[in-house]
CSV table of C-alpha atoms and ligand atoms in Angstrom, one decimal:
chain,number,residue,atom,x,y,z
M,18,MET,CA,0.0,0.0,0.0
M,19,ARG,CA,2.7,2.4,1.0
M,20,PHE,CA,4.6,1.5,-2.1
M,21,PHE,CA,1.7,2.4,-4.3
M,22,LEU,CA,1.1,5.7,-2.5
M,23,GLY,CA,4.8,6.5,-2.9
M,24,LEU,CA,4.6,5.6,-6.6
M,25,ILE,CA,1.6,7.8,-7.2
M,26,VAL,CA,3.1,10.7,-5.3
M,27,GLY,CA,6.3,10.2,-7.2
M,28,LEU,CA,4.6,10.1,-10.5
M,29,LEU,CA,2.6,13.3,-9.7
M,30,LEU,CA,5.6,15.2,-8.4
M,31,PHE,CA,7.7,14.8,-11.5
M,32,PRO,CA,5.2,16.4,-13.9
M,33,LEU,CA,4.3,19.1,-11.3
M,34,GLY,CA,8.0,19.9,-10.9
M,35,ALA,CA,8.4,20.1,-14.7
M,36,LEU,CA,5.4,22.4,-14.9
M,37,ALA,CA,6.7,24.6,-12.1
M,38,TYR,CA,10.1,24.9,-13.9
M,39,LEU,CA,8.3,25.8,-17.1
M,40,TYR,CA,6.2,28.5,-15.6
M,41,TYR,CA,8.4,29.9,-12.8
M,42,GLY,CA,11.9,28.7,-13.6
M,43,SER,CA,14.4,30.1,-15.9
M,44,ILE,CA,14.1,28.1,-19.1
M,45,PRO,CA,17.0,29.1,-21.4
M,46,VAL,CA,15.2,31.2,-24.1
M,47,ALA,CA,17.7,34.0,-24.9
M,48,VAL,CA,20.5,33.4,-27.3
M,49,ASP,CA,23.1,34.1,-24.6
M,50,ASP,CA,21.5,31.8,-22.0
M,51,GLU,CA,23.5,28.7,-21.0
M,52,PRO,CA,22.2,25.6,-23.0
M,53,PHE,CA,20.3,22.8,-21.2
M,54,PRO,CA,22.5,20.0,-20.0
M,55,MET,CA,23.2,17.8,-23.1
M,56,GLU,CA,21.0,20.0,-25.3
M,57,GLY,CA,23.5,19.8,-28.2
M,58,THR,CA,24.1,16.1,-27.8
M,59,ILE,CA,20.4,15.3,-27.9
M,60,ALA,CA,19.6,17.6,-30.8
M,61,ASN,CA,22.5,16.3,-32.9
M,62,ARG,CA,21.8,12.7,-32.2
M,63,GLY,CA,18.2,13.0,-33.5
M,64,LEU,CA,19.3,15.0,-36.5
M,65,ASN,CA,22.1,12.5,-37.4
M,66,ALA,CA,19.8,9.5,-37.1
M,67,ARG,CA,17.3,11.1,-39.5
M,68,ILE,CA,20.0,12.1,-42.0
M,69,ASP,CA,21.6,8.6,-41.9
M,70,ARG,CA,18.1,7.2,-42.8
M,71,GLU,CA,17.1,9.7,-45.5
M,72,ALA,CA,20.1,11.5,-47.0
M,73,PRO,CA,20.9,10.6,-50.7
M,74,LYS,CA,24.2,8.7,-50.9
M,75,SER,CA,25.6,10.7,-53.9
M,76,SER,CA,24.8,13.7,-56.0
M,77,PRO,CA,23.0,13.4,-59.3
M,78,ILE,CA,24.9,16.4,-60.7
M,79,GLU,CA,28.6,17.0,-61.5
M,80,ALA,CA,30.8,19.6,-59.9
M,81,SER,CA,31.0,21.3,-63.4
M,82,PRO,CA,32.0,25.0,-63.8
M,83,THR,CA,28.4,25.8,-64.6
M,84,ASN,CA,26.9,24.0,-61.6
M,85,LEU,CA,29.5,25.6,-59.3
M,86,LEU,CA,28.8,29.1,-60.6
M,87,LEU,CA,25.0,28.6,-60.3
M,88,GLY,CA,25.6,27.2,-56.8
M,89,ALA,CA,27.6,30.3,-56.0
M,90,GLN,CA,24.8,32.6,-57.1
M,91,ILE,CA,22.3,30.6,-55.1
M,92,TYR,CA,24.6,30.8,-52.1
M,93,ARG,CA,25.2,34.5,-52.4
M,94,ASP,CA,21.4,35.2,-52.7
M,95,ASN,CA,20.1,32.8,-50.1
M,96,CYS,CA,22.8,31.8,-47.6
M,97,SER,CA,25.5,34.4,-47.2
M,98,GLY,CA,23.5,36.5,-44.8
M,99,CYS,CA,23.8,33.9,-42.1
M,100,HIS,CA,26.7,31.7,-43.3
M,101,GLY,CA,29.1,34.5,-44.5
M,102,TYR,CA,31.0,35.4,-47.6
M,103,TYR,CA,34.3,34.1,-48.9
M,104,GLY,CA,36.8,35.9,-46.6
M,105,GLN,CA,34.1,37.7,-44.4
M,106,ALA,CA,32.0,36.2,-41.6
M,107,SER,CA,28.3,37.1,-41.3
M,108,PRO,CA,27.9,39.7,-38.5
M,109,PHE,CA,24.9,38.0,-37.0
M,110,GLY,CA,25.6,34.4,-37.8
M,111,LYS,CA,27.3,33.9,-34.4
M,112,HIS,CA,24.4,35.6,-32.6
M,113,LEU,CA,21.9,32.9,-33.5
M,114,PHE,CA,21.4,29.9,-31.2
M,115,PRO,CA,22.7,27.6,-32.4
M,116,GLY,CA,25.1,29.8,-34.3
M,117,ALA,CA,25.3,29.5,-38.1
M,118,PRO,CA,28.6,27.9,-39.1
M,119,GLN,CA,30.6,30.1,-41.5
M,120,LEU,CA,30.7,28.0,-44.6
M,121,TRP,CA,33.8,29.6,-46.2
M,122,ALA,CA,35.9,29.5,-43.0
M,123,PRO,CA,38.8,27.1,-43.0
M,124,HIS,CA,38.9,25.2,-39.7
M,125,GLY,CA,41.8,22.8,-39.5
M,126,ASN,CA,43.0,19.9,-41.6
M,127,GLY,CA,42.3,21.8,-44.8
M,128,ILE,CA,38.5,21.6,-44.1
M,129,VAL,CA,36.5,24.6,-45.3
M,130,GLY,CA,32.9,25.0,-43.9
M,131,VAL,CA,31.2,21.6,-44.5
M,132,SER,CA,33.6,20.3,-47.2
M,133,ASP,CA,34.2,17.2,-45.0
M,134,ASP,CA,30.4,16.3,-44.9
M,135,PRO,CA,28.9,14.0,-47.4
M,136,VAL,CA,27.2,16.1,-50.1
M,137,GLY,CA,23.9,14.2,-49.5
M,138,GLU,CA,23.9,15.3,-45.9
M,139,THR,CA,24.3,19.0,-46.9
M,140,PHE,CA,21.5,18.5,-49.5
M,141,TRP,CA,19.2,17.0,-46.7
M,142,LYS,CA,19.9,20.0,-44.5
M,143,VAL,CA,19.3,22.6,-47.2
M,144,ARG,CA,16.1,20.8,-48.3
M,145,ASN,CA,14.6,20.2,-44.9
M,146,GLY,CA,16.1,22.9,-42.7
M,147,ILE,CA,16.9,22.2,-39.1
M,148,ARG,CA,14.0,22.7,-36.7
M,149,LEU,CA,14.5,25.1,-33.7
M,150,SER,CA,17.5,26.6,-35.4
M,151,GLY,CA,17.7,29.5,-37.8
M,152,MET,CA,18.3,27.1,-40.7
M,153,PRO,CA,15.4,27.4,-43.1
M,154,ALA,CA,14.0,24.6,-45.3
M,155,PHE,CA,14.6,25.5,-48.9
M,156,ASN,CA,12.4,22.9,-50.6
M,157,ASN,CA,9.7,25.4,-51.3
M,158,LEU,CA,12.1,28.1,-52.4
M,159,LEU,CA,14.6,26.3,-54.6
M,160,ASN,CA,14.2,23.3,-57.0
M,161,ASP,CA,16.1,20.1,-56.5
M,162,THR,CA,18.8,21.0,-59.1
M,163,GLN,CA,19.4,24.3,-57.3
M,164,MET,CA,19.7,22.6,-53.9
M,165,TRP,CA,22.2,20.2,-55.4
M,166,GLN,CA,24.2,23.0,-57.0
M,167,VAL,CA,24.7,24.8,-53.8
M,168,SER,CA,25.4,21.5,-51.9
M,169,VAL,CA,28.0,20.5,-54.5
M,170,LEU,CA,29.6,23.9,-54.2
M,171,LEU,CA,29.9,23.6,-50.4
M,172,ALA,CA,31.3,20.1,-50.7
M,173,ASN,CA,34.1,21.5,-52.9
M,174,ALA,CA,34.8,24.6,-50.8
M,175,ASP,CA,38.2,23.2,-49.9
M,176,LYS,CA,39.2,22.7,-53.5
M,177,PRO,CA,40.6,25.3,-55.9
M,178,LEU,CA,37.5,26.9,-57.5
M,179,PRO,CA,37.2,28.9,-60.7
M,180,ALA,CA,37.8,32.6,-60.3
M,181,ASN,CA,34.2,33.6,-61.3
M,182,VAL,CA,32.9,31.2,-58.6
M,183,ILE,CA,35.0,32.8,-55.9
M,184,SER,CA,34.2,36.4,-57.0
M,185,THR,CA,30.5,35.5,-56.8
M,186,VAL,CA,30.7,34.5,-53.1
M,187,LYS,CA,32.9,37.4,-52.1
M,188,PRO,CA,31.4,40.4,-50.3
M,189,GLY,CA,29.9,43.0,-52.6
M,190,ALA,CA,29.4,40.7,-55.6
M,191,ALA,CA,26.7,42.1,-58.0
M,192,PRO,CA,23.3,40.5,-57.6
M,193,ASN,CA,21.8,38.2,-60.3
M,194,PRO,CA,20.5,40.1,-63.3
X,9,LIG,C1,18.5,32.7,-41.4
X,9,LIG,C2,19.8,32.2,-41.3
X,9,LIG,C3,20.2,31.1,-42.2
X,9,LIG,C4,20.1,31.0,-43.6
X,9,LIG,C5,19.5,32.1,-44.5
X,9,LIG,C6,20.7,29.8,-44.0
X,9,LIG,N1,21.1,29.1,-43.0
X,9,LIG,FE1,22.1,27.3,-43.0
X,9,LIG,N2,22.1,27.2,-41.0
X,9,LIG,C7,21.7,28.3,-40.1
X,9,LIG,C8,21.9,27.9,-38.8
X,9,LIG,C9,21.6,28.7,-37.5
X,9,LIG,C10,22.5,26.6,-38.8
X,9,LIG,C11,23.0,25.7,-37.6
X,9,LIG,C12,21.9,24.7,-37.2
X,9,LIG,C13,22.4,23.8,-36.2
X,9,LIG,O1,23.5,23.8,-35.7
X,9,LIG,O2,21.6,22.9,-35.8
X,9,LIG,C14,22.6,26.2,-40.2
X,9,LIG,C15,23.2,25.1,-40.6
X,9,LIG,C16,23.5,24.8,-42.0
X,9,LIG,C17,24.3,23.6,-42.4
X,9,LIG,C18,24.9,22.6,-41.5
X,9,LIG,C19,26.2,23.0,-41.1
X,9,LIG,C20,27.0,22.0,-40.3
X,9,LIG,O3,28.1,22.4,-39.7
X,9,LIG,O4,26.6,20.9,-40.2
X,9,LIG,C21,24.4,23.8,-43.8
X,9,LIG,C22,25.1,22.8,-44.7
X,9,LIG,C23,23.7,24.9,-44.1
X,9,LIG,N3,23.1,25.5,-43.0
X,9,LIG,C24,23.6,25.4,-45.5
X,9,LIG,C25,22.8,26.5,-45.8
X,9,LIG,C26,22.6,26.9,-47.2
X,9,LIG,C27,23.2,26.2,-48.4
X,9,LIG,C28,21.8,28.0,-47.2
X,9,LIG,C29,21.3,28.7,-48.4
X,9,LIG,C30,20.6,28.0,-49.4
X,9,LIG,C31,21.5,28.3,-45.8
X,9,LIG,N4,22.2,27.4,-45.0
X,9,LIG,C32,20.8,29.4,-45.4
X,9,LIG,C33,21.2,29.4,-40.5
X,9,LIG,C34,20.9,29.8,-41.8
């Protein structure tokens, strides 16, 4: 009898405690707040599991000069605001939570941005976005070819790229006609 009483009280206390925390506690809601314990691990585990299941294994398009240039125009028009230009970080990318990685920034071992990620993983992220982060889903804004073009560009960010591709993702590049 005591055991069951204890169980019921215990079962009630937990949700009541969670509710009290939600209403009167200090849930981290501001960008500069400390993250929840294991917040990053839990979010990344879920995202990686989904990507492992769904991301295409290879790109249907080549890294041709035309695809790279079109990818660069798409990048400049849709992504540079948060993910930065070639040689210049976005001023507000680091003030998002989670922050927007700077996709032209070299970060050790010759990696530039997400050049070490499989291209299908980047395509999945561009297509579907990342919930509860600033990363938008582009599947209603760009067509599949365009999403592949920008993904292929980012997968090759560590390689020598044609001069017109680099100048398109540099700050101050002229917008598309
Ligand atoms: C409004 C800001 C914003 C825009 C615009 C935006 N992103 Fe993002 N993006 C983010 C944020 C924030 C993250 C980090 C999400 C996370 O860590 O969970 C992110 C994550 C990513 C990642 C994963 C990076 C990694 O290290 O795994 C890729 C790839 C990416 N974005 C590509 C793009 C591309 C390509 C575009 C344009 C077509 C774009 N993003 C437009 C905010 C943005």
